[in-house]
Every structure is written in C-alpha cells, then in structure tokens.
XYZ file of C-alpha atoms in Angstrom:
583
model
C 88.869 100.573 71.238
C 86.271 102.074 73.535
C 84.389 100.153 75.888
C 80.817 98.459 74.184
C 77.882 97.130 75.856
C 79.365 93.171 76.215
C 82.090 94.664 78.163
C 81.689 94.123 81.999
C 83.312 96.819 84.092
C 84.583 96.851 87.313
C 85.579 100.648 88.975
C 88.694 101.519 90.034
C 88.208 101.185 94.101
C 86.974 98.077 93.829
C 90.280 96.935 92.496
C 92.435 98.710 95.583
C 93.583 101.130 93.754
C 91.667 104.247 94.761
C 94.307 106.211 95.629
C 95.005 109.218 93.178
C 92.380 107.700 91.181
C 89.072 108.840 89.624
C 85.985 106.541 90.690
C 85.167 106.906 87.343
C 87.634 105.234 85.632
C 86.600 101.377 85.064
C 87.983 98.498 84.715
C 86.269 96.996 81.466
C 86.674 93.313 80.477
C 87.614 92.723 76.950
C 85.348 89.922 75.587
C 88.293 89.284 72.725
C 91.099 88.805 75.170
C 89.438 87.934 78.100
C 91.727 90.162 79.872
C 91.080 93.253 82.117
C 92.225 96.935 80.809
C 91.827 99.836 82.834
C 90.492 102.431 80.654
C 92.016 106.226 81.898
C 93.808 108.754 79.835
C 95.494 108.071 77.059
C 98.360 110.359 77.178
C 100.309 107.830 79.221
C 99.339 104.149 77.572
C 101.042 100.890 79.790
C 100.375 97.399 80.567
C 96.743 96.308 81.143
C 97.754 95.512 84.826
C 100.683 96.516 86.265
C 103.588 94.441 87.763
C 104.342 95.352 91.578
C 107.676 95.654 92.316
C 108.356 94.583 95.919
C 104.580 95.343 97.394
C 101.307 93.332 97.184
C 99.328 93.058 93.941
C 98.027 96.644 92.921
C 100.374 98.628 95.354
C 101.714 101.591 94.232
C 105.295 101.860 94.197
C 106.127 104.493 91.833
C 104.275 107.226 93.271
C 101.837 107.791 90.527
C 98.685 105.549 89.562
C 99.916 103.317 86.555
C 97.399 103.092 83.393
C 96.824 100.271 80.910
C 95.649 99.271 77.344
C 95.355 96.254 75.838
C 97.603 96.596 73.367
C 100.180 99.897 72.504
C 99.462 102.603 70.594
C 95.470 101.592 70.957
C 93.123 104.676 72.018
C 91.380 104.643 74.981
C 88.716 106.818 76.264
C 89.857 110.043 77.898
C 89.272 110.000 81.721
C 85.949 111.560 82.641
C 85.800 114.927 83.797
C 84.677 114.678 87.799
C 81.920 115.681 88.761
C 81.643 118.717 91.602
C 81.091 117.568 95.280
C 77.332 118.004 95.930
C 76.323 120.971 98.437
C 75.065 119.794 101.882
C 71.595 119.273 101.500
C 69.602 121.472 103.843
C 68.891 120.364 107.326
C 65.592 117.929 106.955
C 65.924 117.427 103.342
C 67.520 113.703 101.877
C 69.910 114.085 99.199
C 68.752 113.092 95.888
C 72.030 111.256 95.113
C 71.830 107.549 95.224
C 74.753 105.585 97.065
C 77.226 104.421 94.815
C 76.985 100.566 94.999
C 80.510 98.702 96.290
C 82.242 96.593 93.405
C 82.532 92.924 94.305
C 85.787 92.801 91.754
C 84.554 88.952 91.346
C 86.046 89.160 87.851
C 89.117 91.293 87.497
C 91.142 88.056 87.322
C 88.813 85.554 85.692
C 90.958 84.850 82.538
C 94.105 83.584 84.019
C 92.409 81.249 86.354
C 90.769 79.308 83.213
C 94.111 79.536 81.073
C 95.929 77.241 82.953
C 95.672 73.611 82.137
C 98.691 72.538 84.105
C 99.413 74.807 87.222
C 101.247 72.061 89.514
C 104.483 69.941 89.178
C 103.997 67.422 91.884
C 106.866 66.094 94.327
C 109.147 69.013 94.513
C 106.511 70.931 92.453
C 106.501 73.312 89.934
C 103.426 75.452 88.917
C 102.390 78.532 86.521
C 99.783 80.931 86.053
C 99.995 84.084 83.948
C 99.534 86.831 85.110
C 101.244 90.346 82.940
C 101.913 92.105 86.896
C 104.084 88.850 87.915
C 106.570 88.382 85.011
C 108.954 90.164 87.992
C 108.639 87.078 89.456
C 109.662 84.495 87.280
C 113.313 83.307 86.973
C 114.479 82.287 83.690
C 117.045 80.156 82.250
C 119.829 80.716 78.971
C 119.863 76.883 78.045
C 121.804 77.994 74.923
C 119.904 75.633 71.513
C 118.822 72.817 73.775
C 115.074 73.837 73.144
C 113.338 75.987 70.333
C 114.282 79.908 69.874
C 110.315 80.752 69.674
C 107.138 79.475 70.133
C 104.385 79.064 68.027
C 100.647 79.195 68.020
C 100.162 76.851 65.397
C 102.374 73.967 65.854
C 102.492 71.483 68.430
C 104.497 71.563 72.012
C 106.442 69.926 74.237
C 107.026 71.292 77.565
C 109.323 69.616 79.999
C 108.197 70.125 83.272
C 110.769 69.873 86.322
C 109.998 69.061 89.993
C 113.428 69.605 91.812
C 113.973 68.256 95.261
C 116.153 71.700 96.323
C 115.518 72.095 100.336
C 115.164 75.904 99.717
C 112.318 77.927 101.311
C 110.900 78.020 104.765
C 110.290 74.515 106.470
C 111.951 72.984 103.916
C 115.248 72.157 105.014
C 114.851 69.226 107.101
C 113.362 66.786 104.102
C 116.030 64.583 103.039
C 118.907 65.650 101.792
C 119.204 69.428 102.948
C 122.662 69.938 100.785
C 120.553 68.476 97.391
C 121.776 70.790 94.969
C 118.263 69.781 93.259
C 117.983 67.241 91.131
C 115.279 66.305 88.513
C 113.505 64.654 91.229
C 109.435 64.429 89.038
C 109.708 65.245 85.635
C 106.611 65.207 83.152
C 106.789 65.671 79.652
C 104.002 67.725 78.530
C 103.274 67.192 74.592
C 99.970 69.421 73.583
C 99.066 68.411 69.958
C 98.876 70.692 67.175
C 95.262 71.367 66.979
C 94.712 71.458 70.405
C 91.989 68.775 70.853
C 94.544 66.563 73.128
C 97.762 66.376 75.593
C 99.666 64.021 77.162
C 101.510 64.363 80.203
C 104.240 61.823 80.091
C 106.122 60.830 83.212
C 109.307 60.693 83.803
C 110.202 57.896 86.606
C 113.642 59.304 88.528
C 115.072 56.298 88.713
C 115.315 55.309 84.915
C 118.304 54.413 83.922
C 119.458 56.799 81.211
C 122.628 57.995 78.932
C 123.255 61.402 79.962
C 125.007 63.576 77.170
C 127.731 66.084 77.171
C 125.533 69.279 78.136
C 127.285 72.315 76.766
C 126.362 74.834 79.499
C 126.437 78.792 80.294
C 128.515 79.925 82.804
C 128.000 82.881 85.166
C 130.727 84.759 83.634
C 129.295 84.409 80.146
C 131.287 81.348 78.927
C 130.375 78.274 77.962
C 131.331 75.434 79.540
C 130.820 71.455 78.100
C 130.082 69.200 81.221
C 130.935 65.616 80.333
C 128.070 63.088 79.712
C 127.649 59.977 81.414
C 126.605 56.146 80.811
C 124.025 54.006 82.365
C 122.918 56.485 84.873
C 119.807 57.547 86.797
C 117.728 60.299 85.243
C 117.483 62.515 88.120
C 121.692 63.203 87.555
C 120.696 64.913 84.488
C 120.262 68.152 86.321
C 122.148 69.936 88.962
C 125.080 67.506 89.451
C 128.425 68.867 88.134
C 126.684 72.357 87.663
C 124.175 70.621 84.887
C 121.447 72.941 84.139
C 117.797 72.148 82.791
C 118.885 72.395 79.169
C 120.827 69.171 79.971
C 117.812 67.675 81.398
C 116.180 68.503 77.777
C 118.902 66.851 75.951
C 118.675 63.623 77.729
C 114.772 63.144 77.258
C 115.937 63.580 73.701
C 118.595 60.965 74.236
C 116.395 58.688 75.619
C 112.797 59.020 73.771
C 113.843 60.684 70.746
C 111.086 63.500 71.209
C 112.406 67.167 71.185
C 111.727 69.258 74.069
C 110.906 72.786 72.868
C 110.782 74.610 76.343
C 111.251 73.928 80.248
C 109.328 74.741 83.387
C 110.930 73.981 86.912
C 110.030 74.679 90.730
C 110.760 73.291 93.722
C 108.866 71.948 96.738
C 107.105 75.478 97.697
C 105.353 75.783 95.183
C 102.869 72.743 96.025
C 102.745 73.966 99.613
C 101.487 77.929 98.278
C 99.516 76.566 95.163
C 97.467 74.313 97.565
C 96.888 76.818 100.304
C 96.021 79.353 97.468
C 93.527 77.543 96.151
C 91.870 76.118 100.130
C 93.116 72.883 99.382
C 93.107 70.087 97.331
C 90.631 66.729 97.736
C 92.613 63.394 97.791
C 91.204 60.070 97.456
C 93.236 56.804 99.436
C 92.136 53.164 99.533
C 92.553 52.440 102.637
C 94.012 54.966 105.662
C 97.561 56.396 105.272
C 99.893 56.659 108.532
C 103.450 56.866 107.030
C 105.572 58.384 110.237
C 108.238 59.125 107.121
C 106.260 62.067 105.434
C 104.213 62.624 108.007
C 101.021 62.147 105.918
C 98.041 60.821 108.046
C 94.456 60.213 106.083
C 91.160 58.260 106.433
C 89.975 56.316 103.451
C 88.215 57.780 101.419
C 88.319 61.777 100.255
C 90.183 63.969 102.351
C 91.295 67.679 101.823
C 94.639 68.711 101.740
C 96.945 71.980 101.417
C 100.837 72.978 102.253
C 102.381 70.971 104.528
C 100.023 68.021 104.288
C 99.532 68.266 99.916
C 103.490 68.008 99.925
C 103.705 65.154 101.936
C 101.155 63.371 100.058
C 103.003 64.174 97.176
C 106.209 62.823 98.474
C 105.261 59.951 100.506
C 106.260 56.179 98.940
C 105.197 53.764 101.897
C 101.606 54.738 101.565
C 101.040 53.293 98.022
C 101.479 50.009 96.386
C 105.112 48.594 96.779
C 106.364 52.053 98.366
C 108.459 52.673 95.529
C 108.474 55.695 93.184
C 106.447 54.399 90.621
C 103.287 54.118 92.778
C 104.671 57.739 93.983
C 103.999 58.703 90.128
C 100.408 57.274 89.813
C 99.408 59.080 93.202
C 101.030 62.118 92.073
C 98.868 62.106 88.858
C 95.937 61.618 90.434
C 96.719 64.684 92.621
C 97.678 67.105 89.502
C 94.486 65.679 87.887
C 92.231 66.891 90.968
C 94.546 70.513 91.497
C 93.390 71.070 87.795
C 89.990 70.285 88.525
C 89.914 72.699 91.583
C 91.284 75.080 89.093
C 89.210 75.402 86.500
C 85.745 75.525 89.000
C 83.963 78.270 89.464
C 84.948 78.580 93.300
C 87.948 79.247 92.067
C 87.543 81.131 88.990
C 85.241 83.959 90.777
C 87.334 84.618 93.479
C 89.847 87.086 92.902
C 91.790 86.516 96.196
C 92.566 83.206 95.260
C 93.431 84.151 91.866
C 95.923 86.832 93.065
C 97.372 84.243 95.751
C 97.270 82.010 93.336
C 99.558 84.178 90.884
C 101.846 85.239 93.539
C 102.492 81.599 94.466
C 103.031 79.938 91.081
C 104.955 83.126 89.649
C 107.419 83.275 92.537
C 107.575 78.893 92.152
C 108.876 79.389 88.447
C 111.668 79.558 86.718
C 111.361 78.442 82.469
C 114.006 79.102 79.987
C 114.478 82.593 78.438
C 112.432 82.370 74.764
C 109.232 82.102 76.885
C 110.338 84.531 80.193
C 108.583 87.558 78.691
C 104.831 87.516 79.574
C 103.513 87.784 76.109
C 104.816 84.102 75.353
C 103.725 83.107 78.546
C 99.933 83.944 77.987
C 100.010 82.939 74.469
C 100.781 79.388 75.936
C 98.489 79.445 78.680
C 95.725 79.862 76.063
C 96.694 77.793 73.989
C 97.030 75.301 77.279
C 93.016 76.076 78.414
C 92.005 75.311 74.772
C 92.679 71.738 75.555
C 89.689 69.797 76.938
C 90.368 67.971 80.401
C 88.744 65.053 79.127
C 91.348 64.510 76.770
C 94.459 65.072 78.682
C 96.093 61.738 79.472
C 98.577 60.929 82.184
C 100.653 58.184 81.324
C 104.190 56.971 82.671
C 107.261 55.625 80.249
C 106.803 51.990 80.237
C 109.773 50.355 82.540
C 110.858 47.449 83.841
C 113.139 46.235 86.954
C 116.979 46.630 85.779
C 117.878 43.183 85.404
C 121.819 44.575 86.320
C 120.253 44.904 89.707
C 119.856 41.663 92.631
C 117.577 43.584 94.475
C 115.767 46.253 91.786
C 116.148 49.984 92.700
C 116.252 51.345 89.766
C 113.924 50.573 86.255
C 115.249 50.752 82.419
C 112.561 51.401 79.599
C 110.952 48.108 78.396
C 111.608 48.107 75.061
C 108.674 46.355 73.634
C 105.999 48.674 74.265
C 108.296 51.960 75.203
C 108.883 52.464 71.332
C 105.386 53.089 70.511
C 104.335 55.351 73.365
C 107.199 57.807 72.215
C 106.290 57.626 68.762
C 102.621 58.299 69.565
C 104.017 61.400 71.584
C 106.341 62.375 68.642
C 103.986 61.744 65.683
C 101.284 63.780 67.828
C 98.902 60.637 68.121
C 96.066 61.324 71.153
C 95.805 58.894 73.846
C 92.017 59.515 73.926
C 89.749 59.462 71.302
C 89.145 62.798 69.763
C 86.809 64.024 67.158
C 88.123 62.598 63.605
C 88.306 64.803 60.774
C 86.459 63.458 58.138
C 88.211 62.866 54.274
C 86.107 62.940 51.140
C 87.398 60.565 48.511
C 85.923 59.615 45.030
C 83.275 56.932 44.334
C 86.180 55.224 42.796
C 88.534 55.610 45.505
C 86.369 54.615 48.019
C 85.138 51.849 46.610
C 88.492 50.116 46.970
C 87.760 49.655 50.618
C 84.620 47.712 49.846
C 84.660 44.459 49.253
C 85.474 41.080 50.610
C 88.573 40.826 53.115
C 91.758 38.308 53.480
C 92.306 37.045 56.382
C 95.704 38.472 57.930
C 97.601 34.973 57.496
C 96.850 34.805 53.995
C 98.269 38.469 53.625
C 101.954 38.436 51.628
C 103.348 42.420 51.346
C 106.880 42.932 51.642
C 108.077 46.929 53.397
C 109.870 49.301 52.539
C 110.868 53.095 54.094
C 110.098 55.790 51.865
C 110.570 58.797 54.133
C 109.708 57.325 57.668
C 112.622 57.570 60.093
C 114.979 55.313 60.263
C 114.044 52.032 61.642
C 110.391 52.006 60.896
C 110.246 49.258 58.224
C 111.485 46.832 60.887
C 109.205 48.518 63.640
C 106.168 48.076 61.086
C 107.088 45.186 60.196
C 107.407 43.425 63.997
C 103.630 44.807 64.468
C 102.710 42.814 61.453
C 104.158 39.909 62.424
C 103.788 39.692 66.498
C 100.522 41.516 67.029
C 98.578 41.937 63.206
C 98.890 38.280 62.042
C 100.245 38.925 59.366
C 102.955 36.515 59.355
C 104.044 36.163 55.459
C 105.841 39.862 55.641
C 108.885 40.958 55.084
C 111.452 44.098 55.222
C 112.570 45.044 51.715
C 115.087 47.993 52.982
C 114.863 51.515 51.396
C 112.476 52.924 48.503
C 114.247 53.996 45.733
C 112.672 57.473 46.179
C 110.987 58.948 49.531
C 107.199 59.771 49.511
C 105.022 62.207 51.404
C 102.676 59.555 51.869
C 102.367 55.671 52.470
C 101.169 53.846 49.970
C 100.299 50.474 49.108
C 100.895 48.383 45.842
C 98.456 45.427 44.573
C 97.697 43.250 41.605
C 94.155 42.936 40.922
C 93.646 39.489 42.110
C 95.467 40.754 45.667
C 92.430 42.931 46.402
C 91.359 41.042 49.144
C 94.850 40.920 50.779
C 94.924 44.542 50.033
C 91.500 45.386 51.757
C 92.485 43.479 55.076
C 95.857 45.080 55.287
C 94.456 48.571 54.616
C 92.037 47.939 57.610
C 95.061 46.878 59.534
C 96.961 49.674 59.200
C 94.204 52.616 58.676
C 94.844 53.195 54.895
C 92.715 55.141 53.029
C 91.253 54.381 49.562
C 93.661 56.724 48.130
C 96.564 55.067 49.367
C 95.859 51.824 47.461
C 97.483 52.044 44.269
C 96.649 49.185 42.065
C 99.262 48.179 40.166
C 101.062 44.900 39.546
C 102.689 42.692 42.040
C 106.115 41.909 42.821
C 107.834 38.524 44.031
C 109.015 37.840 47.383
C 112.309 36.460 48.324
C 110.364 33.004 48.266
C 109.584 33.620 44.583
C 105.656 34.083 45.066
C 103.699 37.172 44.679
C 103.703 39.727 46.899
C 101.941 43.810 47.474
C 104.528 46.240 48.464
C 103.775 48.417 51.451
C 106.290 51.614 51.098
C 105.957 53.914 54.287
C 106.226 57.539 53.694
C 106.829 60.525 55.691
C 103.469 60.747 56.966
C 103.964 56.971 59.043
C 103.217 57.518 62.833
C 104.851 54.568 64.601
C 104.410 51.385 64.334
C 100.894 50.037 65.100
C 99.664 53.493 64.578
C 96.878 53.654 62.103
C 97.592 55.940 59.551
C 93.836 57.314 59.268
C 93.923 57.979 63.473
C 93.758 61.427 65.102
C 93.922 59.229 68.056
C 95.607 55.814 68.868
C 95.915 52.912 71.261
C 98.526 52.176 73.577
C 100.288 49.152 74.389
C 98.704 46.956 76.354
C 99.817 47.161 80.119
C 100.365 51.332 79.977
C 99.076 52.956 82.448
C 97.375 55.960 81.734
C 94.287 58.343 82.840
C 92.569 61.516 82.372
C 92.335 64.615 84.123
C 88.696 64.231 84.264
C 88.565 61.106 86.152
C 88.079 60.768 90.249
C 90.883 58.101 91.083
C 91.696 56.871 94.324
C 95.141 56.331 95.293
C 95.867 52.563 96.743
C-alpha cells in the first residue's frame, strides 16, 4: 500500500542506517498498525524492522541493507531513482539547493512504547516489550498442554507472570542464595477480560502454602519426564526444584485457584535493574525514610527516584515496610509496577526513541514465555490487546491469606477461605474489580415491569437453590451469601436441576412478587429471568420460589447483571492510576 498523506515519514539516516542506503527511502508510519515500514524496493520484501543478530539495534550484519513491509506479498513503492550530484556552483555564486533538514527519528518506535500495559515483574523481575527486531532475544519454553496451544484476540487471558530469584547476571551473585536454582520467588496472575475494558493483576504471595501436582515435564533429550507432586508446600517450590519448569508453576495456580493459566512470562532480577535505567528511573513514594542495611535501600520520605541497583533493592527489601514480611513486600511492589507503567506510557517516554530501543533490548533479553507465544506476531497481537486496557481499570490485588495456624511463630500464610473463593471466581467468571461502563439490555414493557413494584424485605424472602449448569459447588456457595451476608435467612440448597440451563432463572407464584423483586435486586436478575410460575414447598412444608443457577452464574455474591463486581471486604486492591505511598 503506498504511502498517503496521514503517514508520517522518517528518512533512512535518521534511523542509522545510511549506509548503502538511498536518503530517499523513508521510513513511513502506518496509521493502521501503528508500526514503522521502511518503504524501498520491492523485489526483496522482509520484516518491517529487522532483528540484529549480535550488534546494536539497526546494525548491519549481513552485509546488505535489509528492507521491510508490513505485511508479505504487499507492494511497496519502488525506490526512487537518485538524483545526480549537483555541479560546484561557480566561485561567488550560492547554490540554489536548500540543506536537507536532519530527522529527529522521535517516532520510529512510538507504537511499542504505548502497547505495553505490563512491562515489569517486580522482585526478581520480569518485563516485555515488543519489538519484531528482538524476537532473537527472547527465550522460550515447551511446557507441553499446561497452558493453551494459541491465543486469541477475542477471548479473555490469563498470563502468569514469574519473578525468579536466579543470581544470574552481573552484580547479582552476592543476593541471597547465589546457588538458587530460581524459584517462583513474585508471581502475578494477570487475567485481561474479554472485552478489554479491565485487568486484574493478582498476586501470588511466595509463601502460600500450596499442593503442588505431579508436573509432567520435557527433558533436554526430548523425553518426558513426570516429577512427583507434593503436599502442603510453599508456592515458590513449584518451579525450579527437582528440575520443575514454569508449566508446573501453571498447574499449581490451577490447583490452587481453579483459574486456567493460558500462557507464562518469567525473568529474573536484571531485568528491573535495565528496565529502570532504560527508562531514567522510576519515582517511589515511602512514609517515612527507609535505611534497611539488608538491601541496601536508603530513601527520604516522600518521592524519590530510583533505577538499577537502587529500583531492585526497593523491590526486594522487607524491613522497610509494615511487619517486614513479604506481604508488605507485595503491596510496595505494586505500587512500584503501578508507577513503571505510568512512566511508560508518558510522553517522555513514548517520544524518545533511545529509551524505547534500550528499553526493548532490556525487556527482550529479561524474557523468556512459553513457545505458542515466542514468535513475534503473537507477541504484538498481545501487547495490543494489553494497551487497549485503560490504566484506570487495572486492579492490583493479592490472594486473600491468613497466618498458617500449623505454624507457633507464622512464616508462612494459607488462603482464607471465606473471602479467597470469591476473588477467584471474580477472576475466572471475568468480573472487573473496577467499575466499567455497563452494557445496557433492552427488555419488554412487560418484562421490565416485573422489577417494579413494592419489595420484601430479605428475611421475609423463602427460595430454595438449585445448580442448573454452574460448577460444582455453587448452590452451597450461593446459598452461604444468602444466608451470612444477603439476609436472606429462610433459604435452602435443593441439589441438582433436573436439566442444566444457559441462564439463571427464578421461579414465583404471583402472590411471591414481592419476595421475588427483593431477591432479584439481591442477586442482579433481570426482568427476563423472573419466570412467574407457581410455587413449590420447602422442606418445612410452606411455600417457597425456586432459584435454579445456570451456566451463566459468576460466583457467589456476584450479581448476575454486573460487568463489574465487589470484593470481599478486607481485599486489598488498587489501580495503576493511583499515586500510593509505600509505609
């Protein structure tokens, strides 16, 4: 497609790559893509920008300039024919020929700083931006069918996201344990919903006490070896130990939250070191002043500024914050991710190609992710769909835990399993944390009108429950919320419908219509799930609605009308939007 008016261009020099090159030639920006083609011949059609092997972003190694479209087999405008070098203009006459003004190249890069909305993993940190010339650098993974085979545009995600606490890399070796063999030291669970208005970044804490399964794992030889679970121990064993890979990691997040991970993305602690320095530095916020002679990490109240050696050890520290133990850690660290993604996505970032390219080279050579999303076309599709998410509406939230009552003195945490439930079904059922735009539903006069009317209160309220296509478990779940939290105290669980439904629905004699209206508000039903109908008795004998949950239920205490939820009391959680102070 040739070049059109809307398309910014950017010559050839001012991208370095003069050499053997027509001034001519342009770099034009592609206002579909948002990416940056060089437009030459088109006998010999390549990537839009080329991947170095072993020299510096747009070095030649091949010995002849390399030329890109956006796409193969697409035309592209033959290279204009150069022009012949003007005579020397006679002595006391100025040449007519204006000088050629210098490119800035402020843009060549501007797309892949905006597409990332995650670029960090804090605390042995992990990072990504895509970039098509750095594929070379990432490292991928065969985790066998412990994640999905593709990924898809149009479905929702789950990303695991692995910090490792490997000693590898230049001034690395003397934290901690120099022989770790690195374990899934930070883990978030990134969930990005299907239309894109939300994510959540669930952590991980370390130090939850977990059932790890049997991990069937690739060997280097090609086979595959099973590596025995194990009971009752910390989540950080899940990788590395015994030769565990991140696939196992995947399986026990499964094991214990019953959400599916789809992919993986892990790194280690250079990558917070380069990301930081790429970007000159991260701001920090502390309560009070920080002096920890463990990490090293010395800061004034207030805002501070920090990169490499300093951003890692305020990522790693646990005696500056709260109870210096790795909870606080994880609230600090999300704080910090919130502000590197804020530093990100501003413009001192986004125009400055040198940070861009540093900041390519540093997250690219930080990576490794398993092998259905190694090649760089799945990696950009998923770092657009990534910047399509608003930062307003990307929570950070930890899995609720409490102190393992096994324990004397707690060191480690187990998930508390009264508000734990409904955090992972909010995740699974792709609920928001935040409250996003609600689509709006036309219904009939006649529908709606069964909302209208006077209401019950919730003690007077008598429906019995029943599972017609929720998963297993969820009449009991619903039917606790009722009870404990709704007020609606004269419920009961029926078992299984005789026949599973794609929707909930809810079943009401005419003189129940009050009782009907205050449990539809209660649970977010809409007009049109309110059949009327007659009642049924309860196992006291006395009428009773019927309340039969279908496949579209979303957890208990999860309104079935919601694009967006609430969490249980006492979760912590933020946005990436918000300015937080560590303390």
């Amino acid at each position: 497609m040739a070049p059109t008016e809307d398309w910014e261009t950017v010559d050839a020099q001012g991208r370095g790559r003069a050499d053997d090159i027509d001034p001519a030639d342009q770099w034009v920006l592609n206002p579909r893509t948002g990416e940056y083609e060089l437009r030459m011949a088109s006998s010999a059609p390549q990537p839009a920008v080329p991947k170095p092997r072993g020299g510096a972003p747009g070095e030649r190694t091949d010995g002849a300039a390399r030329r890109g479209t956006s796409a193969p087999g697409r035309e592209v405008p033959p290279q204009r024919r150069r022009r012949p070098a003007p005579e020397e203009p006679a002595p006391g006459r100025r040449s007519r020929r204006p000088a050629k003004k210098k490119s800035t190249g402020r843009k060549v890069l501007l797309w892949a700083g905006g597409t990332t909305a995650f670029v960090v993993l804090v605390a042995g940190v992990g990072g990504y931006l895509y970039l098509k010339h750095l594929e070379g650098n990432v490292s991928t993974t065969d985790i066998g069918g412990a994640g999905s085979s593709n990924f898809s545009k149009d479905e929702a995600f789950n990303i695991l996201i692995i910090g490792t606490d490997k000693r590898t890399g230049a001034g690395n070796e003397g934290y901690g344990d120099k022989g770790s063999v690195g374990h899934a030291d930070t883990n978030i669970l990134l969930h990005v919903s299907e239309d894109r208005s939300n994510a959540t970044a669930m952590s991980i804490p370390r130090d939850l006490i977990v059932d790890v399964p049997d991990c069937p794992t690739l060997q280097e030889d090609g086979s595959q070896k099973v590596i025995p679970g194990q009971q009752g121990v910390r989540f950080n064993r899940s990788l590395g130990e015994s030769g565990r890979d991140a696939g196992c990691t995947m399986r026990t997040v499964k094991e214990a939250t019953g959400i599916s991970v789809d992919h993986f993305m892990m790194a280690d602690f250079n990558a917070v070191k380069t990301l930081t320095t790429a970007v000159d530095g991260v701001e920090v916020c502390v309560e009070h002043a920080v002096n920890d002679k463990q990490s090293k990490l010395v800061l004034p109240a207030g805002k501070s500024k920090v990169e490499g050696e300093q951003a890692l050890a305020f990522v790693r520290t646990r005696h500056a914050f709260g109870n210096h133990g790795d909870l606080d850690r994880i609230k600090a660290q999300q704080q910090f991710l919130g502000s590197l993604m804020r530093k990100m996505s501003s413009g001192d970032t986004l125009t400055s190609p040198t940070k861009l390219v540093k900041l390519a080279e540093a997250a690219t050579n930080a990576l490794t992710v398993d092998k259905p999303i190694g090649d760089v076309g799945t990696l950009k599709d998923i770092a657009l769909e990534l910047k399509k998410v608003p930062t307003k509406n990307i929570t950070f939230t930890t899995v609720p835990v409490k102190d393992n009552p096994a324990e004397k003195i707690p060191v480690t945490v187990v998930k508390d399993e009264s508000r734990a439930p409904q955090v992972f079904d909010m995740v699974r059922n792709d609920i928001s944390f935040t409250e996003v735009k609600q689509k709006q539903k036309k219904e009939a006069a006649a529908v709606a009108a069964r909302l209208q009317g006077t209401r019950s209160d919730p003690s007077e309220v008598r429906v019995r429950v029943l599972n017609g296509g929720a998963p297993g478990g969820s009449a009991g779940k619903e039917l606790l919320y009722l009870q404990t939290e709704a007020g609606v105290t004269k419920s009961e669980n029926a078992g299984n419908a005789p026949a599973q439904l794609a929707k909930t629905t809810l079943e009401y004699a005419p003189d129940q219509a009050d009782q009907a209206r205050a449990l539809a508000g209660i649970l977010g039903l809409s007009g049109a799930a309110m059949k009327p109908g007659q009642s049924v008795t309860n196992s006291q004998g006395l009428p009773t609605m019927t309340l039969t949950l279908g496949k579209d239920f979303k957890g208990a205490g999860v309104k079935l009308d919601a694009t967006s939820g609430k969490a249980p009391e006492g979760v912590d959680k933020s946005t990436a939007d918000q300015v937080q102070c560590a303390s």
